[in-house]
Coordinates of C-alpha atoms and ligand atoms in Angstrom, one line a residue:
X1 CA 110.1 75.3 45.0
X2 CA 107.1 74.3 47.2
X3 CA 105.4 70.5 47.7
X4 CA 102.4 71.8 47.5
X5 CA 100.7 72.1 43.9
X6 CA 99.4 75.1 42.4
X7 CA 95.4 74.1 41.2
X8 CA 94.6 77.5 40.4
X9 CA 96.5 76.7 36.9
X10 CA 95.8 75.6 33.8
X11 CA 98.0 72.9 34.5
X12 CA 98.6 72.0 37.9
X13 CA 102.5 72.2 39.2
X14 CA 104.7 72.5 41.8
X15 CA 107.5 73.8 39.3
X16 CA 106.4 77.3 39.5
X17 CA 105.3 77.4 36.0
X18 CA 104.1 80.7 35.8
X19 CA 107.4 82.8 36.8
X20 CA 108.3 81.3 33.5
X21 CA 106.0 82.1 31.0
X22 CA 107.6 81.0 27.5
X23 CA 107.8 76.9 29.0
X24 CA 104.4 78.0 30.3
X25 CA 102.8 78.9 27.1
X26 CA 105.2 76.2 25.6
X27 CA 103.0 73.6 27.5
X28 CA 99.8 75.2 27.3
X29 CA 100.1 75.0 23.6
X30 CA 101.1 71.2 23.7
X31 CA 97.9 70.6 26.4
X32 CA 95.6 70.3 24.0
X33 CA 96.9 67.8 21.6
X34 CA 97.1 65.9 24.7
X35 CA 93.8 65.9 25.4
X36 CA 93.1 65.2 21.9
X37 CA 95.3 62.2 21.9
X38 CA 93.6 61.4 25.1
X39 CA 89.8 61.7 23.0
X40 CA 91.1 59.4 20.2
X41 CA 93.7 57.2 21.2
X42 CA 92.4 56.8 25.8
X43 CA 89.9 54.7 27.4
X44 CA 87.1 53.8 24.4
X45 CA 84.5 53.2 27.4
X46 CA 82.0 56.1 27.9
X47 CA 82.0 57.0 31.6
X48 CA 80.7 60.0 33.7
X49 CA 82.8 59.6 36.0
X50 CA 85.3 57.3 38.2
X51 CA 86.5 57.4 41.5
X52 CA 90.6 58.6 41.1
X53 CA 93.1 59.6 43.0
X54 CA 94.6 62.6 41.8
X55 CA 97.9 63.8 43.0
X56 CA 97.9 67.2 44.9
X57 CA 100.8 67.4 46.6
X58 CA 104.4 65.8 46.8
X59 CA 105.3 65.9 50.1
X60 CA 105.7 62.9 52.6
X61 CA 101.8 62.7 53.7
X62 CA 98.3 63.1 52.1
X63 CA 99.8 63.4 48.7
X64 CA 96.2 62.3 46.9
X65 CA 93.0 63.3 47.1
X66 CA 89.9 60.8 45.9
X67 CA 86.8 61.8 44.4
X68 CA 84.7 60.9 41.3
X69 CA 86.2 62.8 38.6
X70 CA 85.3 63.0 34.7
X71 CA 88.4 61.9 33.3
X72 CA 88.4 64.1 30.5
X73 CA 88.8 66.9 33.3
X74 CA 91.5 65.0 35.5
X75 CA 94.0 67.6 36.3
X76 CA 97.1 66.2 34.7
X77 CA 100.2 67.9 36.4
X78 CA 103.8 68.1 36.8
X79 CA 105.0 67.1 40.2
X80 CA 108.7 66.7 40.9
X81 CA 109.3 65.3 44.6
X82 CA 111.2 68.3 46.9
X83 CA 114.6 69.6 46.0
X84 CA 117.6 68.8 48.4
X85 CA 119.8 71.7 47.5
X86 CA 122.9 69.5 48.9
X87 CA 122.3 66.7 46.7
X88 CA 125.5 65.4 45.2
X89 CA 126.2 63.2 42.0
X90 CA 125.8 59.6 43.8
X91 CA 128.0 57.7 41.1
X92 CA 130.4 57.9 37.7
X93 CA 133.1 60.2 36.5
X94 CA 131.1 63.0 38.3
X95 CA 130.5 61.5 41.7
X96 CA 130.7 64.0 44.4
X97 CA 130.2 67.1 42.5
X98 CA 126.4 68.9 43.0
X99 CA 123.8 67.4 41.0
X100 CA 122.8 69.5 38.1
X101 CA 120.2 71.8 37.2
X102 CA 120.3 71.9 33.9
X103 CA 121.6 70.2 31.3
X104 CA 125.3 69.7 30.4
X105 CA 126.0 69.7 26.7
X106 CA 128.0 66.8 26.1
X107 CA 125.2 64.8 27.8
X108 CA 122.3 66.5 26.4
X109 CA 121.9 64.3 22.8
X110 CA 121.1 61.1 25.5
X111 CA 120.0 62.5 28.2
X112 CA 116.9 63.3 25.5
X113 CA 117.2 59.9 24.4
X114 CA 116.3 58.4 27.6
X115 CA 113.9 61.0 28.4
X116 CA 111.8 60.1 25.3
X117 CA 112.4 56.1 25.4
X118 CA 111.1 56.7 29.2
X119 CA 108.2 59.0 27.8
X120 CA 107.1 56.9 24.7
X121 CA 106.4 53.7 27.2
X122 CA 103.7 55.9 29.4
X123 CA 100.8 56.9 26.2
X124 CA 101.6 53.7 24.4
X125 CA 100.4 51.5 27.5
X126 CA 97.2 54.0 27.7
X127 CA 96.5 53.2 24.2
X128 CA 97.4 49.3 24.4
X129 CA 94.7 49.5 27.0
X130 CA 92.1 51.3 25.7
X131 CA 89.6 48.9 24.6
X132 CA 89.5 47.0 28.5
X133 CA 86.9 49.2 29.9
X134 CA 84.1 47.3 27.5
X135 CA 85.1 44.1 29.4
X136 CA 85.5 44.7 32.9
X137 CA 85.2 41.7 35.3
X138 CA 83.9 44.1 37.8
X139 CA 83.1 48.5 38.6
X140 CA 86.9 47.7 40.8
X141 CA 88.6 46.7 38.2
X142 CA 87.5 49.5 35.7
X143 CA 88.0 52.3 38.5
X144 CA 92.0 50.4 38.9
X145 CA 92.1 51.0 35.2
X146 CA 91.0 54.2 35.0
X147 CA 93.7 55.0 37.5
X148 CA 96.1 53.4 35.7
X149 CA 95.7 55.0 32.6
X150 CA 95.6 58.7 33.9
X151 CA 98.9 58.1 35.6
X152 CA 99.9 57.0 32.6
X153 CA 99.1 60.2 31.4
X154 CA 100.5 62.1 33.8
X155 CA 103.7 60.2 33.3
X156 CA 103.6 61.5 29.9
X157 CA 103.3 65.0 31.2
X158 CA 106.3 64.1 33.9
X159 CA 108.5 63.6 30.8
X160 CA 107.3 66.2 28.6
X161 CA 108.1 69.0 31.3
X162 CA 111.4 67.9 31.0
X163 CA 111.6 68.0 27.0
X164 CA 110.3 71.7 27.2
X165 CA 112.0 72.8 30.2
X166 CA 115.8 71.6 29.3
X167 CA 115.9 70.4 25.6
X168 CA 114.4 73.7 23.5
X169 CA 113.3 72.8 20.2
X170 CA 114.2 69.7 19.6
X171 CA 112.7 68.8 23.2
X172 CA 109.5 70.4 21.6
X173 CA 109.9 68.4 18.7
X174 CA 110.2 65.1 20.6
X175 CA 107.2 66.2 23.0
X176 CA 105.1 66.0 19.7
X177 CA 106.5 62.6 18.5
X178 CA 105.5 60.7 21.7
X179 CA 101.9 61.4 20.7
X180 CA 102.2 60.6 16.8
X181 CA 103.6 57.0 17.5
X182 CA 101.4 54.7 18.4
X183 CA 101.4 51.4 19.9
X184 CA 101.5 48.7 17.1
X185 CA 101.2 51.3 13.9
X186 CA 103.0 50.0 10.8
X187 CA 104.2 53.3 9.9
X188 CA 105.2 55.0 13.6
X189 CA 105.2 52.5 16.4
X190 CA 106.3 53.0 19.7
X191 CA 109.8 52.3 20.8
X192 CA 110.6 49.4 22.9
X193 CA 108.9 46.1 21.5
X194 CA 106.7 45.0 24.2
X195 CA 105.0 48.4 24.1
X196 CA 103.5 47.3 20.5
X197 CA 102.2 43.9 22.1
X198 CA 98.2 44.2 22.6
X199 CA 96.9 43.7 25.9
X200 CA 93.6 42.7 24.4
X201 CA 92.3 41.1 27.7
X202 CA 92.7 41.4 31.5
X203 CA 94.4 38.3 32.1
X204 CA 96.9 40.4 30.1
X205 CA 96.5 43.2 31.8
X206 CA 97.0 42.0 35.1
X207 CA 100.4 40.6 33.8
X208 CA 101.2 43.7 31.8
X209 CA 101.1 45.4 35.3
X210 CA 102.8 43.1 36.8
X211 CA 105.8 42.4 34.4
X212 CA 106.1 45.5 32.4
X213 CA 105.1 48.4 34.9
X214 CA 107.7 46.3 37.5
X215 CA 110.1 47.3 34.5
X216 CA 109.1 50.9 35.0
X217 CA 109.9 50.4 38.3
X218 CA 112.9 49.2 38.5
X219 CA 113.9 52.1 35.0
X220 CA 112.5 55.1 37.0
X221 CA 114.5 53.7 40.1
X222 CA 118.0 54.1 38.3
X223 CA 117.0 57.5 36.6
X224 CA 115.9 58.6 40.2
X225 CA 119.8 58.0 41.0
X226 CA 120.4 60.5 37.3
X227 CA 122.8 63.5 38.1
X228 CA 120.4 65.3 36.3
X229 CA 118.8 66.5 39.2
X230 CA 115.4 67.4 37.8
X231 CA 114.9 63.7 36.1
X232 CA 116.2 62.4 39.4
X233 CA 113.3 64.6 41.4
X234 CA 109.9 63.5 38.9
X235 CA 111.4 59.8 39.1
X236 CA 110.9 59.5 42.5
X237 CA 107.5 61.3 42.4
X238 CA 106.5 58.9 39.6
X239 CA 107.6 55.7 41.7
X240 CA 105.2 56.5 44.0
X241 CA 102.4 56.4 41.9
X242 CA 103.5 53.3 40.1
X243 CA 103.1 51.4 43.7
X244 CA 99.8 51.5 42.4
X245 CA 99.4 49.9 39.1
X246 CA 102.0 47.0 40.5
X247 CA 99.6 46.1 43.0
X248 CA 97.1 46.2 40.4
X249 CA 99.3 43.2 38.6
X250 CA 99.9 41.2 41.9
X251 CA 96.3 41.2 43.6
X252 CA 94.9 40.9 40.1
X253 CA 96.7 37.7 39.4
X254 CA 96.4 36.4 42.9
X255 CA 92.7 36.5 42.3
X256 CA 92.8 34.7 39.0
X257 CA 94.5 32.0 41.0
X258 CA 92.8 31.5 43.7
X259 CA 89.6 31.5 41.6
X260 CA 91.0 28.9 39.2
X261 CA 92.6 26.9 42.3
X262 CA 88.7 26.8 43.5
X263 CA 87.2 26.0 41.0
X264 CA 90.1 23.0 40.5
X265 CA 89.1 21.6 43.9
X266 CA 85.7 21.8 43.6
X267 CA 85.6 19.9 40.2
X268 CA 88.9 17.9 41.1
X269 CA 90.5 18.3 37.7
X270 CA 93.0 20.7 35.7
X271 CA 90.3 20.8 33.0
X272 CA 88.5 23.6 34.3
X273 CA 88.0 25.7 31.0
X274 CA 84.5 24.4 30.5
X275 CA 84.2 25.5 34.2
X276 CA 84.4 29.3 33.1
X277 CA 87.9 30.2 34.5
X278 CA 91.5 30.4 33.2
X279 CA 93.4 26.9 33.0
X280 CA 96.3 27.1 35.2
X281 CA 99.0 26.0 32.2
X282 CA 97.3 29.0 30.5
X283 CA 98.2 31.0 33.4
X284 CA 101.5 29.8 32.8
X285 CA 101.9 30.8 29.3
X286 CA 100.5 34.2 29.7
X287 CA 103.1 34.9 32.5
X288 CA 106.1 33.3 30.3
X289 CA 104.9 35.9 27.7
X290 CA 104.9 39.0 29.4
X291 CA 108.1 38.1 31.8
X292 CA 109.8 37.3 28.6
X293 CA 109.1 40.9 26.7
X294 CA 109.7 42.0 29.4
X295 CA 113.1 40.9 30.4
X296 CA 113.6 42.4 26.9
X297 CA 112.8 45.9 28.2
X298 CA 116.7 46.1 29.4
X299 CA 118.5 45.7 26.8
X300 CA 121.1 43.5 25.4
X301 CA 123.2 41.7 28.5
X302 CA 126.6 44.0 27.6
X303 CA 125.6 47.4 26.5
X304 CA 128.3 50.2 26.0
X305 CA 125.0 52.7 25.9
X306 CA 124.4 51.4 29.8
X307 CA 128.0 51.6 30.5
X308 CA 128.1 55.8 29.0
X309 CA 125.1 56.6 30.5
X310 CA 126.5 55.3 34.1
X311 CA 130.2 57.0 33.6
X312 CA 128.7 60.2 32.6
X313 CA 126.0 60.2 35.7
X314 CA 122.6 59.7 33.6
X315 CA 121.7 56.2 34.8
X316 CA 123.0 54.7 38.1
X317 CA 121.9 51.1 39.4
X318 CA 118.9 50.1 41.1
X319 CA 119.4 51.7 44.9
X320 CA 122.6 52.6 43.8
X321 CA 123.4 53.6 48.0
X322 CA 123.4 51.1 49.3
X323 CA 125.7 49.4 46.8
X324 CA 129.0 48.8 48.5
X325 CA 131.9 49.6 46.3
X326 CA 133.7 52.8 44.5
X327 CA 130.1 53.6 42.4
X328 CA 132.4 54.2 39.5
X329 CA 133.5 50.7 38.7
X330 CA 135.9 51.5 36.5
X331 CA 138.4 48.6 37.1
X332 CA 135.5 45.8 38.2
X333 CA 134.7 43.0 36.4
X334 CA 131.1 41.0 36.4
X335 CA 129.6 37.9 35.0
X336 CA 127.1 38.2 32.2
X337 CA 124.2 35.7 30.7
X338 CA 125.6 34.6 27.4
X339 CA 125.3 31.3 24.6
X340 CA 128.8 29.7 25.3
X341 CA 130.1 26.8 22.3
X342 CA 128.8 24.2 25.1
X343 CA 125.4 25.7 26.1
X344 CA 124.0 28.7 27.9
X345 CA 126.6 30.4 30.2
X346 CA 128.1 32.8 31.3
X347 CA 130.8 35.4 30.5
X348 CA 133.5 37.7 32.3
X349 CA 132.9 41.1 30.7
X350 CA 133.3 44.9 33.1
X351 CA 131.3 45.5 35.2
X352 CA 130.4 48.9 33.0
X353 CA 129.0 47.2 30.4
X354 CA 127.0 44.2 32.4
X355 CA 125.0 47.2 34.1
X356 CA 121.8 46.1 31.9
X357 CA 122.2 42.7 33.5
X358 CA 122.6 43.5 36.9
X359 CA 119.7 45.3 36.8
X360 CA 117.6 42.9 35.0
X361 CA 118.7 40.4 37.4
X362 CA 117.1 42.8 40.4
X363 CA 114.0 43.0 38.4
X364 CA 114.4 39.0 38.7
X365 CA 114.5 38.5 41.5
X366 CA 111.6 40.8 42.5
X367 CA 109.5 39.0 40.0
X368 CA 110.1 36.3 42.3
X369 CA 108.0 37.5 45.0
X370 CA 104.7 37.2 43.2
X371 CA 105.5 33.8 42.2
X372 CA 105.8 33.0 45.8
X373 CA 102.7 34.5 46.3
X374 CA 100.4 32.5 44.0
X375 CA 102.0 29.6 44.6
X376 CA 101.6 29.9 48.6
X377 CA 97.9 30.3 47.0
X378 CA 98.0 27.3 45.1
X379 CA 99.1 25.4 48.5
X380 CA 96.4 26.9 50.5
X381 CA 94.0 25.2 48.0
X382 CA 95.8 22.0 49.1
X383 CA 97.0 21.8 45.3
X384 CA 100.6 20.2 44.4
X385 CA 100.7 22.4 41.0
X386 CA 103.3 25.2 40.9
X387 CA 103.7 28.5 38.9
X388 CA 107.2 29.7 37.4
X389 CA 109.4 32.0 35.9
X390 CA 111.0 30.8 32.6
X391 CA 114.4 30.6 32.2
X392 CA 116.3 33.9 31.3
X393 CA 117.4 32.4 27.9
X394 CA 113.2 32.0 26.7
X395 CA 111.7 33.3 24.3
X396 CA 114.2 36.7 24.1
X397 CA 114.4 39.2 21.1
X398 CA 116.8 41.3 22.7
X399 CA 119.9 40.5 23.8
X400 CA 122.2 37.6 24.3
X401 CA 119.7 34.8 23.6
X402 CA 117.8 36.6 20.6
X403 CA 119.5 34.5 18.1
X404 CA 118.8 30.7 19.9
X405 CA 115.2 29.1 21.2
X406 CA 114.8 27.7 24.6
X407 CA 112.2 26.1 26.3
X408 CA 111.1 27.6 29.8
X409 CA 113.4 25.0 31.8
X410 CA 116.3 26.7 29.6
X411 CA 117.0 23.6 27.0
X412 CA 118.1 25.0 23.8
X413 CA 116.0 23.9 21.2
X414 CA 116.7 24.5 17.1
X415 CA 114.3 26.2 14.9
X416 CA 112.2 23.6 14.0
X417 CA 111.7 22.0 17.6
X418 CA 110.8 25.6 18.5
X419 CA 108.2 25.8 16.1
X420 CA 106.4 22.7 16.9
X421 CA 106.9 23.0 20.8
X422 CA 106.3 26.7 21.3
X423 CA 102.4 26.1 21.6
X424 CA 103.1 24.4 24.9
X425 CA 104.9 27.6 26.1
X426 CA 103.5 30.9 24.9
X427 CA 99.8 31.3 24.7
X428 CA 98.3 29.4 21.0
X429 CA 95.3 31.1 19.7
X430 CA 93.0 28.1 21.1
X431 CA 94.3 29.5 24.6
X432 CA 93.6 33.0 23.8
X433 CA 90.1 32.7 22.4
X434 CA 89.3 31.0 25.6
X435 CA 90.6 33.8 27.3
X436 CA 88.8 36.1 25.5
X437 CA 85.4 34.2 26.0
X438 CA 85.7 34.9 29.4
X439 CA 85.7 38.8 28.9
X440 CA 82.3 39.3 29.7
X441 CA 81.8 43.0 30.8
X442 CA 80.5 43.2 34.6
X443 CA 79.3 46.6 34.9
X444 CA 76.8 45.9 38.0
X445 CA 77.9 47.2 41.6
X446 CA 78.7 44.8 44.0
X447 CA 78.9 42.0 41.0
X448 CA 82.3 40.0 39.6
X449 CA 82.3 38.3 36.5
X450 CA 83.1 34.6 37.2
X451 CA 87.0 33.6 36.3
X452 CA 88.5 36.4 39.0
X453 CA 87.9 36.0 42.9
X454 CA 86.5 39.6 44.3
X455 CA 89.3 41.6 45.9
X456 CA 90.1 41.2 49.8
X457 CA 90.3 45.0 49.6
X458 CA 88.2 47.7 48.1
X459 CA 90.3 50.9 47.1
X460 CA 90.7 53.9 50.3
X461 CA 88.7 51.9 52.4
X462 CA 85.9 52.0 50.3
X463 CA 84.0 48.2 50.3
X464 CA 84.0 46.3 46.8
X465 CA 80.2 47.2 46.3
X466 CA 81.0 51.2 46.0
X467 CA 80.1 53.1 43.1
X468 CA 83.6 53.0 41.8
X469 CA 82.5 54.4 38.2
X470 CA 79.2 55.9 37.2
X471 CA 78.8 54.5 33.7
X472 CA 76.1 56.7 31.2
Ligands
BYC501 N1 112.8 47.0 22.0 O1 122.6 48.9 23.9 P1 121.3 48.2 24.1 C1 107.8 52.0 31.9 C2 117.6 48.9 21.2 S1 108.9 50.9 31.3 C3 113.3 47.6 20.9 O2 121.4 46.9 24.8 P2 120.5 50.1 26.0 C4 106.3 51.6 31.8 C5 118.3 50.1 21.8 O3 117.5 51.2 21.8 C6 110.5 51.7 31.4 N2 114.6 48.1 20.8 O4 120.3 49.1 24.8 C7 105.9 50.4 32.0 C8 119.6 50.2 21.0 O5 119.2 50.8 19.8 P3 120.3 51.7 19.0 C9 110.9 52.5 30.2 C10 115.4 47.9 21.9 O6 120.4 51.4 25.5 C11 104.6 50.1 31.9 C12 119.9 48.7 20.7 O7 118.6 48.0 20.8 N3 112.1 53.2 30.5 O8 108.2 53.0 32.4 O9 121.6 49.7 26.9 C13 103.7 51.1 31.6 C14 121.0 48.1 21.5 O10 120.5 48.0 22.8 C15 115.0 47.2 23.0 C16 113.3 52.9 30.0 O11 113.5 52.0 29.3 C17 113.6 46.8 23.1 N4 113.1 46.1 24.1 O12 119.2 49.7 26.9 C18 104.1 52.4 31.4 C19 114.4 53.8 30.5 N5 116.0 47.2 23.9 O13 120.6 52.9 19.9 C20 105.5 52.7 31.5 C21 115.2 54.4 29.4 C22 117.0 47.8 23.3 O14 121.5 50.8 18.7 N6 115.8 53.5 28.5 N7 116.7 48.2 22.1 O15 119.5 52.2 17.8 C23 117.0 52.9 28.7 O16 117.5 53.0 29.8 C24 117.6 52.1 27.6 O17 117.5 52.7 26.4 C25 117.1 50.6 27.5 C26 117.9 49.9 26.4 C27 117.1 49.9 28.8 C28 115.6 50.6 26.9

């Protein structure tokens, strides 16, 4: 197994692809109707080319190389981080034993499942995405896009290595099924609900990579822990390129802040829609949205699935390491979110089955950060106005809290309040068409459409005036 990838392919790798020529031809045969999915269902915008970073090798330095690229001939690859030939199974009924190689047969029916939920989220956020190039706020913002969405891709091709390589036919079978569904179709729609949300505009998409990527995140991080050694190995490769689209989320919402907080000083009022930038209570609602699918991303609080996958070895916990206990858990107890007679509570349940919680309450608390971050914003603008995550029990259709309404400061409401209050929560279509009257492409170098500050950084050292993308 070497770091460094092999370019002289048809598909890139660093799996040694061609010493096994049946997965080879295998993949070579499923190539193309990637690229056709990526022709029908990818980025709408024409471009010649864009300025990407395309992975070349794995290893701890000068993994990417940048250059303008047409993205129809981005060399999507497989890339699994280095092999430690010592690695051991970290945690479950297993822990101690060497980490496997292939695939174990009483694991291998969800071991594919979580391998195809994992590899269904990657081309359905390509194709929730694919109209944003027409509306740019600026050539930056496109090129982050871009990025974005061939990683994406190569995500996809992360996942469907695996189905080939370990899970035969019915791997095969699967491969082709994550590029029939479709984001939002009636007839096949992706898995998980919030990838069949649209992301119709940036504000959106700045919070779609900030909530729901920070989901992939914190997902790849406990399959990175899998005993399943090769999952464990692309996971890690994948997190690194992640980094990328969650900075695209924070900085992209810090400058919708700061630009609103401007233009709220300069004009003294809250009132700033007629001013040509986002209100910051529709801020507000846009982020209770997407942190609210998204905190349905991990499942229902108790989970016997979560508590299987961890005995067996598939799934461990978020840096499962450093954790300081047995890593089996067997006899441990934890508390859980639940609806109690009295209100919203909690529950006693073991720790097995609360493992969906515990990791949703890491994802928590790193959603935090950003928070801090705009509102440190907000102060520097001398404002007293503060952004906030809604309550755990808001606005959830997974889960504990599915079957009850709350309001972001976590009062229960009933059915009725819901529906006359919820227009003060979630965005209303008033909020949205606002939003959307905003989108005005900026295609110009060196030029930022008027609701989003200009970055404080360009990307590789590059200033914000580079050609980022050359457009026809
Ligand atoms: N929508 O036992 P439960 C990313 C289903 S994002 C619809 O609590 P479990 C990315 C569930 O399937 C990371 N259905 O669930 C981000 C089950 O159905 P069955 C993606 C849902 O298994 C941005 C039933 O409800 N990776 O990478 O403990 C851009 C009972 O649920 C939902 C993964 O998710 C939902 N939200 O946990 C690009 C990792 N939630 O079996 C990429 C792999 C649950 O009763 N997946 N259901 O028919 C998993 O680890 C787990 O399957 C889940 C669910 C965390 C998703």
């Amino acid at each position: 197994m070497t770091a460094t990838a092999d370019y002289g392919e048809k598909i890139p790798n660093n799996v040694e692809l061609k010493e096994d020529r049946r997965l080879q031809r295998a993949l070579e045969s499923w190539q193309p109707n990637f690229l056709n999915w990526w022709e029908s269902m990818g980025p709408t915008l024409p471009t010649e080319d864009v300025y990407l970073r395309t992975a070349v090798n794995v290893g701890r330095e000068g993994w990417a190389h940048f250059g303008h690229v047409a993205m129809k001939d981005y060399r999507w690859g497989i890339f699994l981080a280095e092999r430690d030939a010592e690695r051991e199974v970290g945690f479950g009924q297993h822990k101690g034993e060497p980490a496997w190689q292939k695939v174990p047969g009483e694991y291998r029916a969800d071991l594919q499942r979580l391998i195809v939920i994992q590899g269904d989220t990657e081309p359905a956020s390509v194709e929730q995405q694919r109209n944003l190039g027409a509306t740019a706020p600026s050539l930056y913002d496109l090129r982050n896009l871009f990025q974005v969405n061939v990683e994406e891709g190569r995500h996809l091709w992360a996942m469907v290595y695996l189905l080939h390589a370990y899970f035969g036919r019915e791997g095969r079978e699967e491969a082709e099924q994550l590029l029939h569904r479709n984001s939002g179709s009636d007839d096949a729609p992706r898995i998980l609900g919030a990838f069949n949300e649209e992301t119709p505009d940036w504000l959106s998409f700045f919070m779609f990579t900030y909530f729901t990527d920070r989901d992939g995140k914190f997902q790849l991080g406990t399959l990175k822990e899998s005993a399943f050694d090769p999952l464990s190995r692309t996971c890690e490769f994948m997190l690194k390129e992640e980094a990328h689209h969650m900075m695209v989320g924070t900085t992209g919402i810090d400058r919708v802040v700061e630009r609103t907080a401007q233009v709220m000083v300069e004009k003294d009022t809250d009132e700033v829609a007629a001013h040509g930038v986002v209100p910051l209570d529709v801020i507000q609602k846009y982020l209770n949205f997407h942190y609210s699918v998204s905190l349905d991303l991990f499942g229902g609080e108790t989970s016997t699935n979560v508590a299987n996958y961890y005995t067996a070895g598939l799934k461990g916990r978020w840096l499962e390491d450093r954790r300081k206990d047995d890593h089996r858990l067997t006899g441990d107890a934890m508390m859980v979110d639940s609806v109690l007679e009295g209100g919203i509570g909690e529950t006693e349940v073991s720790a097995l089955v609360g493992l969906n919680t515990d990791l949703r309450r890491e994802y928590i608390s790193d959603c935090q950060g950003g928070v801090k971050r705009w509102n440190k914003i907000l102060d520097q603008a001398g404002l007293t106005q503060r952004l906030a995550l809604p309550h755990i029990a808001f606005n959830r259709q997974v889960g504990a809290f599915a079957g009850i309404e709350a309001t972001p400061d976590g009062k229960q409401l009933s059915a009725d309040e819901w529906a006359k209050e919820q227009g003060n929560y979630l965005p209303t279509d008033v909020d949205k068409a606002h939003v959307h009257s905003l989108m005005q492409p900026v295609h110009e170098r060196g030029k930022i459409a008027s609701w989003i500050a200009p970055p404080r950084n360009g990307i590789n050292g590059q200033p914000f005036d580079y050609d980022y993308v050359h457009l026809p």
